Tab-separated table of N, CA and C in Angstrom:
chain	number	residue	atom	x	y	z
I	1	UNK	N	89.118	104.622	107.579
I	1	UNK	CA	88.102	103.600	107.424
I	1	UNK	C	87.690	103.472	105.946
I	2	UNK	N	87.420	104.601	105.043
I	2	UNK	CA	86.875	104.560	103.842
I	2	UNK	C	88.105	103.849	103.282
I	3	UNK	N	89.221	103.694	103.178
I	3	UNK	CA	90.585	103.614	102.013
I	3	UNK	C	90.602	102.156	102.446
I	4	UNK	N	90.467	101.727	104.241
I	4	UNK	CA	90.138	100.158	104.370
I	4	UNK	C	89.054	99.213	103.650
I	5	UNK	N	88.100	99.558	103.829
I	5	UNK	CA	86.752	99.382	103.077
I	5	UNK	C	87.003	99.610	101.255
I	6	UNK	N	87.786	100.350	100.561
I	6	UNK	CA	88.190	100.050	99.496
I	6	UNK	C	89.128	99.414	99.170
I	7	UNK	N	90.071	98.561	100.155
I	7	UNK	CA	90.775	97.970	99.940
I	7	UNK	C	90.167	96.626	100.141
I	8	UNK	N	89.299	96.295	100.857
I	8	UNK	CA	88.533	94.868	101.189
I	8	UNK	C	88.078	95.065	99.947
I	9	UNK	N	87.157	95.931	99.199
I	9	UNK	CA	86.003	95.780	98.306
I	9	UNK	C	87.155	95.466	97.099
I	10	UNK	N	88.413	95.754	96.941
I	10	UNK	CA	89.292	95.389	95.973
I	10	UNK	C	89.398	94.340	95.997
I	11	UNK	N	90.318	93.595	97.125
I	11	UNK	CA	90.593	92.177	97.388
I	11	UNK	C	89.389	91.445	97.172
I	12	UNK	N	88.088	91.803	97.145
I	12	UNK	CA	86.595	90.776	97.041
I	12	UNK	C	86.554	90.529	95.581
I	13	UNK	N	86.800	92.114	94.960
I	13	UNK	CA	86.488	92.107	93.175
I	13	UNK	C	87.409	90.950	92.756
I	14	UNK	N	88.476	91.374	93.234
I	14	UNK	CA	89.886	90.106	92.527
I	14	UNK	C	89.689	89.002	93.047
I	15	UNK	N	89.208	88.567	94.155
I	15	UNK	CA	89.044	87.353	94.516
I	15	UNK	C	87.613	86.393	93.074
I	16	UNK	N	87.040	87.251	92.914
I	16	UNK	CA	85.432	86.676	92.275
I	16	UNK	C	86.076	86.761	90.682
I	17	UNK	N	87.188	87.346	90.315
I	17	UNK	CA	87.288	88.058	88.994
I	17	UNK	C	88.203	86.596	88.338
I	18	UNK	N	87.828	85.543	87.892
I	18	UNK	CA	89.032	84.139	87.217
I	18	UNK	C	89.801	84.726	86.367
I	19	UNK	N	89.529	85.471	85.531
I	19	UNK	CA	91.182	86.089	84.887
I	19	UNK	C	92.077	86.934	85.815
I	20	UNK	N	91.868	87.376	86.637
I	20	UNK	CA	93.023	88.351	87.281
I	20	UNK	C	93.843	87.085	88.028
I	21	UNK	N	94.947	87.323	88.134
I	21	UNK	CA	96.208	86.855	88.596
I	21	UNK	C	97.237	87.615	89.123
I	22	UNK	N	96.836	88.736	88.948
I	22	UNK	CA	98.325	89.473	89.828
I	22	UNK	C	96.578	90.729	90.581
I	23	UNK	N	97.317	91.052	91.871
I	23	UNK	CA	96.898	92.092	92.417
I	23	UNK	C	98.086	92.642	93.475
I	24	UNK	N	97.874	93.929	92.812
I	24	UNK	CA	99.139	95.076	93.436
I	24	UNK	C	99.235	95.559	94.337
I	25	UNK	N	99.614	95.493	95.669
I	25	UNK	CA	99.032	96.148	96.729
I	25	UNK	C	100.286	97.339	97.185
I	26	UNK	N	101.614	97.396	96.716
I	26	UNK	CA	102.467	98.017	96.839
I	26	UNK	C	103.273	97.366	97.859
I	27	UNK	N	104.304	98.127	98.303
I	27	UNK	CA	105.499	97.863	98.722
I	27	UNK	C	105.047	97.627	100.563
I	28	UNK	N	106.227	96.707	101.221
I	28	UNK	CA	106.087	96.553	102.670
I	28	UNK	C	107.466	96.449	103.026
I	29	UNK	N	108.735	97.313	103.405
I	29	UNK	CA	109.482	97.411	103.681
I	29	UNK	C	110.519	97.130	105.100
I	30	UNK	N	110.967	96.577	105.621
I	30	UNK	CA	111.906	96.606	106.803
I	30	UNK	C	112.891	96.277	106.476
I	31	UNK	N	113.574	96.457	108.039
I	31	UNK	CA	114.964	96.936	108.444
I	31	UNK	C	115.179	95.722	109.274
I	32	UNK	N	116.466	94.977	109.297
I	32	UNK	CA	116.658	94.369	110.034
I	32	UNK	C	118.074	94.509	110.855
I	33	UNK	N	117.942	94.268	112.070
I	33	UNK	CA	119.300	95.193	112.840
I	33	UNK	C	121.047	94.623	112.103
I	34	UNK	N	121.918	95.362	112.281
I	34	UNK	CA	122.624	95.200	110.856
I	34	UNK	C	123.446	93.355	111.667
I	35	UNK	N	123.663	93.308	112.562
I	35	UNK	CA	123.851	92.245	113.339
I	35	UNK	C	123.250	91.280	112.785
I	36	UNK	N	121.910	91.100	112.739
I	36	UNK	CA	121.194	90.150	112.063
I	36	UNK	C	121.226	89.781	110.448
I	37	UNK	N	122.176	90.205	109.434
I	37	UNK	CA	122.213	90.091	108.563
I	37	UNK	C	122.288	89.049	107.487
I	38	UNK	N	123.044	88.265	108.776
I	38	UNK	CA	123.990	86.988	108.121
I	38	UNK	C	122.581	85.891	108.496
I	39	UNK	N	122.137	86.162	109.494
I	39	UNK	CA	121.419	85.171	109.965
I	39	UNK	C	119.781	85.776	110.284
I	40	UNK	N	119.147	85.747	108.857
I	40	UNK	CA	118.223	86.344	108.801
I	40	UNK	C	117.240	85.555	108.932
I	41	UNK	N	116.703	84.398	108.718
I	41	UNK	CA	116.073	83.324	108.640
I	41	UNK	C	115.879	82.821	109.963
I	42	UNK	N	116.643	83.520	110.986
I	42	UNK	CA	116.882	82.983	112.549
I	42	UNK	C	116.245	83.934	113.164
I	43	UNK	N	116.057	85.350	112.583
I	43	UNK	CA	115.814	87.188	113.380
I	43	UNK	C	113.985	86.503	113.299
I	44	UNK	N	113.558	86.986	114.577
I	44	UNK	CA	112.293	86.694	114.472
I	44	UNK	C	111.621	88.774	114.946
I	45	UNK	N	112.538	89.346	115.120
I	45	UNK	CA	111.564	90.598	114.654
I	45	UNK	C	112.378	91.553	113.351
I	46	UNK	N	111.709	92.495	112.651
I	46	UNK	CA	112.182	93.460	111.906
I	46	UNK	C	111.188	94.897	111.958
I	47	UNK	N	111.715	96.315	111.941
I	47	UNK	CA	111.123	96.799	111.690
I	47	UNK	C	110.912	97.742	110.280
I	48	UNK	N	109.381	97.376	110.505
I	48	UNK	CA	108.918	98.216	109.255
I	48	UNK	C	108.905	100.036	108.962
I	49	UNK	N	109.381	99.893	108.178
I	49	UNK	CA	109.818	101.598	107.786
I	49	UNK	C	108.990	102.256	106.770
I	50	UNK	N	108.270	101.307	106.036
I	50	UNK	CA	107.692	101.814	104.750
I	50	UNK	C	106.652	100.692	104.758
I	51	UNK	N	104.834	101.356	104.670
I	51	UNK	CA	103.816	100.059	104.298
I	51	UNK	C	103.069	100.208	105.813
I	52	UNK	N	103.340	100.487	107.328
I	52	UNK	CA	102.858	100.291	108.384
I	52	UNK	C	101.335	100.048	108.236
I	53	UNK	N	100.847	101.019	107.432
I	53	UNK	CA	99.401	101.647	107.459
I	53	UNK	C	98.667	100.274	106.761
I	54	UNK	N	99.332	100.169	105.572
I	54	UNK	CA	99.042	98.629	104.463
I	54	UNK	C	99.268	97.401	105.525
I	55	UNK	N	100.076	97.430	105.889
I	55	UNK	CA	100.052	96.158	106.934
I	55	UNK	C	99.485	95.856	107.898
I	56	UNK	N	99.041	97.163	108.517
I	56	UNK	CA	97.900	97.220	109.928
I	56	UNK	C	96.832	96.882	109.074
I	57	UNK	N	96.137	97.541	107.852
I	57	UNK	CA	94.915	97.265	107.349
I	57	UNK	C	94.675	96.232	107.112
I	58	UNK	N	95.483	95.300	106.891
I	58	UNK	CA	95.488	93.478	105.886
I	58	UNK	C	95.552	93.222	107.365
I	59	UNK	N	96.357	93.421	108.954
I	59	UNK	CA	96.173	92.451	109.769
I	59	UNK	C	94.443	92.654	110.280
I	60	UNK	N	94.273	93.787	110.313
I	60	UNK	CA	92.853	93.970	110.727
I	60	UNK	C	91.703	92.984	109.831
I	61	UNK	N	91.898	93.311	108.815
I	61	UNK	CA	91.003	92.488	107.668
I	61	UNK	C	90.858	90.825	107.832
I	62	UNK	N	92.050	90.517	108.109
I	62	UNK	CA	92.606	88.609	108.619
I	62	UNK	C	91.313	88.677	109.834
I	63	UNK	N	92.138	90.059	110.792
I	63	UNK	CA	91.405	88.904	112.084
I	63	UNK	C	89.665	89.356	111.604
I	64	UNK	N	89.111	89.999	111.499
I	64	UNK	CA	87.760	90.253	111.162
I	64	UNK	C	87.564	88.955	110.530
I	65	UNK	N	87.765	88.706	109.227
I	65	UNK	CA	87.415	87.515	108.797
I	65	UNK	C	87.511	85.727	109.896
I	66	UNK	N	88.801	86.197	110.230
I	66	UNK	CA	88.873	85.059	110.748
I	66	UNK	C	87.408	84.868	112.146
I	67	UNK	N	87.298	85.887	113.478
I	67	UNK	CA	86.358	85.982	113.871
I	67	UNK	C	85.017	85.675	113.061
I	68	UNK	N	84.790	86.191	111.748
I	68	UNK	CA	83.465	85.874	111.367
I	68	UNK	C	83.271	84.681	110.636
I	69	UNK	N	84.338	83.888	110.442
I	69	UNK	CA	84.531	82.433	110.365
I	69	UNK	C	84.527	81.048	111.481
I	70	UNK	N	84.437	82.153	112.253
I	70	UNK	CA	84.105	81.388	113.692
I	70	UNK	C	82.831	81.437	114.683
I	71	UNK	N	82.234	82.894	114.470
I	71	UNK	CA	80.826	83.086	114.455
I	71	UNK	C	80.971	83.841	116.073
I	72	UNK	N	82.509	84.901	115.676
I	72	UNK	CA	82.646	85.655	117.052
I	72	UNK	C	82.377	86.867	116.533
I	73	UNK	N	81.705	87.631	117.039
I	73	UNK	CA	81.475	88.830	117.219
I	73	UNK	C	82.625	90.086	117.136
């Protein structure tokens, strides 16, 4: 919870900050089955191998916002 909460309070600073232009959040990695290679643009799943934790935190963060943009609880 604390490393989520410093990652929102990051994304808020950079959002308010007009000179910043790049923010780093690191790497999000997958695998896509080797079958699917040629026709990657068509594969509608992949899995992630590297980042899970970073990617659960940013989907959590979306829907929170999005709920409190809607005035759901």
């Amino acid at each position: 919870r604390k490393m989520a909460l410093e990652l929102l309070d990051d994304l808020l600073s950079v959002s308010k900050d007009e000179d910043s232009t790049l923010f780093f959040m690191g790497t999000i990695m997958l695998s896509l089955p080797q079958e699917a290679s040629h026709t990657y643009l068509h594969q509608t799943t992949a899995e992630v191998f590297d980042g899970q934790q970073r990617l659960t935190t940013l989907v959590l963060i979306l829907i929170a916002a999005w709920k409190i943009s809607l005035g759901v609880e």
